[in-house]
Amino acid sequence: MSRKYVIINAGEVSSVDFNQVKETSAETVRYSLDNTKTFVKFDADTTPSFLDGKTQYTHSEILTILATDEWTDPNFPPE
């Protein structure tokens, strides 16, 4: 069983079944810098139904995405 990551729109957080993902609530997810997107992760061979049809990423793929300017402030921490 491998961990999968799925990016969702921030407005979809209310539809997340937090019993099926590693995050525990809407307050524990990480949002993009503009607060329009977040992601959830899960360990399962079966995708939670509320994530059906969404792109799934591996750990290395999500790390690459989270390192972009959309998710990480390039000026933080200040020099």
PDB file of C-alpha atoms in Angstrom:
ATOM      1  CA  MET A   1       0.000   0.000   0.000  1.00  0.00           C
ATOM      2  CA  SER A   2       1.435   3.352  -0.960  1.00  0.00           C
ATOM      3  CA  ARG A   3       0.561   6.854   0.093  1.00  0.00           C
ATOM      4  CA  LYS A   4      -1.205   8.998  -2.483  1.00  0.00           C
ATOM      5  CA  TYR A   5      -1.753  12.758  -2.605  1.00  0.00           C
ATOM      6  CA  VAL A   6      -4.594  14.621  -4.296  1.00  0.00           C
ATOM      7  CA  ILE A   7      -4.848  18.374  -4.854  1.00  0.00           C
ATOM      8  CA  ILE A   8      -8.351  19.785  -4.459  1.00  0.00           C
ATOM      9  CA  ASN A   9      -9.909  23.230  -4.676  1.00  0.00           C
ATOM     10  CA  ALA A  10     -10.240  24.949  -1.308  1.00  0.00           C
ATOM     11  CA  GLY A  11     -14.010  25.011  -1.731  1.00  0.00           C
ATOM     12  CA  GLU A  12     -14.058  21.219  -1.779  1.00  0.00           C
ATOM     13  CA  VAL A  13     -12.681  20.861   1.764  1.00  0.00           C
ATOM     14  CA  SER A  14     -16.207  20.644   3.137  1.00  0.00           C
ATOM     15  CA  SER A  15     -16.747  17.442   1.119  1.00  0.00           C
ATOM     16  CA  VAL A  16     -13.650  15.699   2.520  1.00  0.00           C
ATOM     17  CA  ASP A  17     -14.336  12.691   4.732  1.00  0.00           C
ATOM     18  CA  PHE A  18     -11.509  13.165   7.215  1.00  0.00           C
ATOM     19  CA  ASN A  19     -11.938   9.559   8.384  1.00  0.00           C
ATOM     20  CA  GLN A  20     -10.539   8.453   5.001  1.00  0.00           C
ATOM     21  CA  VAL A  21      -7.473  10.722   4.790  1.00  0.00           C
ATOM     22  CA  LYS A  22      -4.459  11.463   6.983  1.00  0.00           C
ATOM     23  CA  GLU A  23      -5.492  15.041   7.760  1.00  0.00           C
ATOM     24  CA  THR A  24      -7.830  15.423  10.696  1.00  0.00           C
ATOM     25  CA  SER A  25      -9.842  18.534   9.786  1.00  0.00           C
ATOM     26  CA  ALA A  26     -10.118  21.530   7.471  1.00  0.00           C
ATOM     27  CA  GLU A  27      -7.813  23.358   9.880  1.00  0.00           C
ATOM     28  CA  THR A  28      -4.967  20.854   9.442  1.00  0.00           C
ATOM     29  CA  VAL A  29      -4.631  20.950   5.659  1.00  0.00           C
ATOM     30  CA  ARG A  30      -1.981  23.036   3.929  1.00  0.00           C
ATOM     31  CA  TYR A  31      -3.268  25.623   1.488  1.00  0.00           C
ATOM     32  CA  SER A  32      -1.574  27.156  -1.529  1.00  0.00           C
ATOM     33  CA  LEU A  33      -0.290  30.687  -0.965  1.00  0.00           C
ATOM     34  CA  ASP A  34      -3.394  32.184  -2.570  1.00  0.00           C
ATOM     35  CA  ASN A  35      -5.640  29.877  -0.480  1.00  0.00           C
ATOM     36  CA  THR A  36      -7.395  28.463  -3.568  1.00  0.00           C
ATOM     37  CA  LYS A  37      -6.049  24.902  -3.339  1.00  0.00           C
ATOM     38  CA  THR A  38      -5.133  22.312  -0.753  1.00  0.00           C
ATOM     39  CA  PHE A  39      -4.260  18.636  -0.800  1.00  0.00           C
ATOM     40  CA  VAL A  40      -5.032  15.505   1.139  1.00  0.00           C
ATOM     41  CA  LYS A  41      -3.154  12.253   1.482  1.00  0.00           C
ATOM     42  CA  PHE A  42      -4.343   8.729   2.065  1.00  0.00           C
ATOM     43  CA  ASP A  43      -2.957   5.220   2.437  1.00  0.00           C
ATOM     44  CA  ALA A  44      -5.204   2.868   0.576  1.00  0.00           C
ATOM     45  CA  ASP A  45      -5.438   0.660  -2.445  1.00  0.00           C
ATOM     46  CA  THR A  46      -8.907   2.125  -2.990  1.00  0.00           C
ATOM     47  CA  THR A  47      -9.366   5.834  -3.595  1.00  0.00           C
ATOM     48  CA  PRO A  48     -11.918   7.518  -1.298  1.00  0.00           C
ATOM     49  CA  SER A  49     -15.054   8.107  -3.374  1.00  0.00           C
ATOM     50  CA  PHE A  50     -14.968  11.892  -2.883  1.00  0.00           C
ATOM     51  CA  LEU A  51     -11.599  11.893  -4.708  1.00  0.00           C
ATOM     52  CA  ASP A  52     -12.715   9.780  -7.681  1.00  0.00           C
ATOM     53  CA  GLY A  53     -11.531  11.181 -10.998  1.00  0.00           C
ATOM     54  CA  LYS A  54      -8.925  13.475  -9.448  1.00  0.00           C
ATOM     55  CA  THR A  55      -5.227  13.252 -10.264  1.00  0.00           C
ATOM     56  CA  GLN A  56      -3.223  11.281  -7.727  1.00  0.00           C
ATOM     57  CA  TYR A  57       0.422  12.060  -7.029  1.00  0.00           C
ATOM     58  CA  THR A  58       3.268  10.123  -5.460  1.00  0.00           C
ATOM     59  CA  HIS A  59       5.321  11.533  -2.591  1.00  0.00           C
ATOM     60  CA  SER A  60       8.108  12.730  -4.881  1.00  0.00           C
ATOM     61  CA  GLU A  61       5.617  14.309  -7.297  1.00  0.00           C
ATOM     62  CA  ILE A  62       3.794  16.233  -4.559  1.00  0.00           C
ATOM     63  CA  LEU A  63       7.107  17.451  -3.105  1.00  0.00           C
ATOM     64  CA  THR A  64       8.011  18.896  -6.510  1.00  0.00           C
ATOM     65  CA  ILE A  65       4.628  20.628  -6.741  1.00  0.00           C
ATOM     66  CA  LEU A  66       4.813  21.993  -3.182  1.00  0.00           C
ATOM     67  CA  ALA A  67       8.260  23.466  -3.891  1.00  0.00           C
ATOM     68  CA  THR A  68       6.792  25.799  -6.537  1.00  0.00           C
ATOM     69  CA  ASP A  69       5.992  29.473  -5.970  1.00  0.00           C
ATOM     70  CA  GLU A  70       2.295  28.587  -5.888  1.00  0.00           C
ATOM     71  CA  TRP A  71       2.795  26.684  -2.610  1.00  0.00           C
ATOM     72  CA  THR A  72       6.021  28.009  -1.082  1.00  0.00           C
ATOM     73  CA  ASP A  73       6.973  31.657  -0.651  1.00  0.00           C
ATOM     74  CA  PRO A  74      10.381  32.041  -2.349  1.00  0.00           C
ATOM     75  CA  ASN A  75      11.168  34.951  -0.006  1.00  0.00           C
ATOM     76  CA  PHE A  76      10.616  33.017   3.205  1.00  0.00           C
ATOM     77  CA  PRO A  77      12.486  32.924   5.386  1.00  0.00           C
ATOM     78  CA  PRO A  78      13.871  36.386   4.692  1.00  0.00           C
ATOM     79  CA  GLU A  79      17.619  36.553   4.307  1.00  0.00           C
TER      80      GLU A  79
END
